[in-house]
Amino acid sequence: MSETARVPLDFKPSGPPAIEIENLVKRFGALAAVDGVSLSIPRGICYALLGPNGAGKTTLSRMIGAVSRGDAGKLTVLGRDPWREQSEVKARLGVVMQDEVFDEDLNVLRNLQIYGLFFGRRGEAYERKIREMLKFVQLEGREQMPIQALSGGMRRRLMIARALLNEPELLILDEPTTGLDPQVRHAIWATLRALKAKGMTVLLTTHYMEEAEQLADLVGILHKGKLVVEGPPSGLIAKHLPRFVLEFDAHKDGAALDAIAAKSAIERHGDRAFVFHDSEETLRGWATASRLQGSPVRAASLEDVFLKLTGRTLDE
Amino acid sequence: MSEELSDAAAPAAIAAQEEAGAAPRAPAGFKRVYAVWFRHFRVYSNFFFANATPAIFEPLFLMLAVGLGVGNYIKQTFNGGLDYASFMAPGILAMTSLYTAAFEASYGTFIRYMYQKTYHGMLATPLTRRDIFLGELLWCGTKGMLFSSLVGLVLFLFGKVHSPAAVLIPAVGFVTSVAFAGLSFFVTSFVNSINHFQYYFTVVLTPLTFFSGLMFPVQELPANLAYIAYALPMFHVIETFRLVVSGPEHSSVPWAWACPFVLVGMAVTLGYIGVRRMEGKLKP
Ligand SMILES: Nc1ncnc2c1ncn2[C@@H]1O[C@H](COP(=O)(O)OP(=O)(O)OP(=O)(O)O)[C@@H](O)[C@H]1O
Ligand SMILES: [Mg+2]
């Protein structure tokens, strides 16, 4: 039925899933941006949706976030139909969108106050919550700043703080760290790990392998609207590839290409050549024999899995 | 300040969430609409005077220059004994309500839609598309109510208000602004560039205002032209204001009592169509 190659989760989740999707389709004219995706996300885990630009990550998370409606298939979020029961579902979600949308006409504090009102929250307890969350993302003291005066990293952190104000059961983050410097990225990862440790279910979309490897219990790779593989990061790599990879430039090191081809299969993607093997020693031996520069041998990564299955790199 | 977030800070913050206990529930529909209304009120109260300027002062300048200025040279009386400025007063109120709503629901709505992405942010909360535009429609009505009351007060000070029913000016202002906010939503839903609103204002709203009994009694036009004026929505708005500002004895037509009903009908119909159109523009 589904063409997704699946590796089972390495622990047994309990209770009903947070998100359940069956053959979900979303079309824009002739284009099927999400083309028959099926997946199930247990409560309490972090699920990372990986995929190149235009894969359908945002389209899928918007449907899950009850902002957009699927054209076919079945979608259940926190036990409800997110389109039919929009308000009820959204009341229990925290959403960090790909582009930060704040109310540009209001300052930081007013933004958070009005946001609360949309959830029916206000008063002293909510004000306390605002202070707490601003402190949590290290933005205390910025209450009176206009939104336009915040840097990109501050805005993203404010988005995360805002998404937590309504005590969500499910947090949806669409590329939370794209375009941020490594420091802020690590800070956001720390935040997400802390939330996960408290049992929150997190759905994350990203272009970054490292992000998925750092945070996710389950990774799904989306390509042209289809979920091509799914599984825990380590399991996925083990299932699809030998442990190590030798990567080099097929044009510059044409001689190596011929020498190694005699010993093993080589995968070519554009200028790059990839040789997979379970023994790091063997690969190093071949690299030295062909006088390849630098250290071209490394552990096989999710990116290699993606490349193998789709013939494309993730940031393409 | 350090950019680093500590894992240690998290548990305390999140623990507080769990104390709250039961699953959060979405606020009821009317509360969600009210929240949108309140958002506009909050933003608006920050820039009160800047916002109030065009919608209030243009009609008032028209009143000063034409109603009182030109009116000074007009010795004839209108609609059963009214001086020229008194004749114009209902039209000035209608114009205030119309332009208040039209500016807010065209330029204002489009900017929030296209440039500020205000609605996209709202959609990530329990608000539905309908909540968003119903709240905005009611806000336009509220703004029309405030501005027509202010202008009404000025007209009263000039002695151009002749009926105690003028206490109903805020209500008529509200309904009028809802009707024209609905019409403006309808227009906005088709517009892809902010420059297109100029056509709406010059080709639609300006003639609508000037040929509906603001400056001259349209009932004295040749019959065919008068019928055209009666068919314009603005005629019914001005006649409704005339009923409350000058009293029924100064109405332009014997059937003026029907105008408030037409006006309410327009507000409901145009409001409904406009909100539906904008819901569709904010694509699912
Ligand atoms: N509103 C829309 N109208 C038409 N096409 C759309 C719309 N939204 C998305 N698409 C198309 O659907 C496809 C998937 O887009 P989507 O934004 O979901 O990709 P993505 O995986 O989030 O990409 P990125 O990594 O660039 O954010 C793209 O081809 C995009 O052009
Ligand atoms: Mg995206």
PDB file of C-alpha atoms in Angstrom, chain B residues 62-76 78 83-86 88 160:
ATOM      1  CA  LEU B  62     -16.273  69.772   3.271  1.00  0.00           C
ATOM      2  CA  MET B  63     -18.851  70.936   5.791  1.00  0.00           C
ATOM      3  CA  LEU B  64     -16.902  74.105   6.540  1.00  0.00           C
ATOM      4  CA  ALA B  65     -16.010  75.017   2.960  1.00  0.00           C
ATOM      5  CA  VAL B  66     -19.179  73.973   1.154  1.00  0.00           C
ATOM      6  CA  GLY B  67     -21.889  73.628   3.783  1.00  0.00           C
ATOM      7  CA  LEU B  68     -21.130  76.821   5.676  1.00  0.00           C
ATOM      8  CA  GLY B  69     -18.941  78.645   3.134  1.00  0.00           C
ATOM      9  CA  VAL B  70     -20.883  78.183  -0.092  1.00  0.00           C
ATOM     10  CA  GLY B  71     -24.091  77.682   1.874  1.00  0.00           C
ATOM     11  CA  ASN B  72     -23.788  81.272   3.023  1.00  0.00           C
ATOM     12  CA  TYR B  73     -24.616  82.420  -0.525  1.00  0.00           C
ATOM     13  CA  ILE B  74     -27.537  80.040  -0.944  1.00  0.00           C
ATOM     14  CA  LYS B  75     -30.711  81.675   0.252  1.00  0.00           C
ATOM     15  CA  GLN B  76     -32.993  78.886  -0.967  1.00  0.00           C
ATOM     16  CA  PHE B  78     -34.050  72.494   1.123  1.00  0.00           C
ATOM     17  CA  ASP B  83     -30.662  75.772   5.375  1.00  0.00           C
ATOM     18  CA  TYR B  84     -27.971  74.372   3.076  1.00  0.00           C
ATOM     19  CA  ALA B  85     -25.551  73.272   5.808  1.00  0.00           C
ATOM     20  CA  SER B  86     -28.319  71.458   7.693  1.00  0.00           C
ATOM     21  CA  MET B  88     -25.690  68.581   4.026  1.00  0.00           C
ATOM     22  CA  LYS B 160     -27.040  71.688  12.330  1.00  0.00           C
TER      23      LYS B 160
END
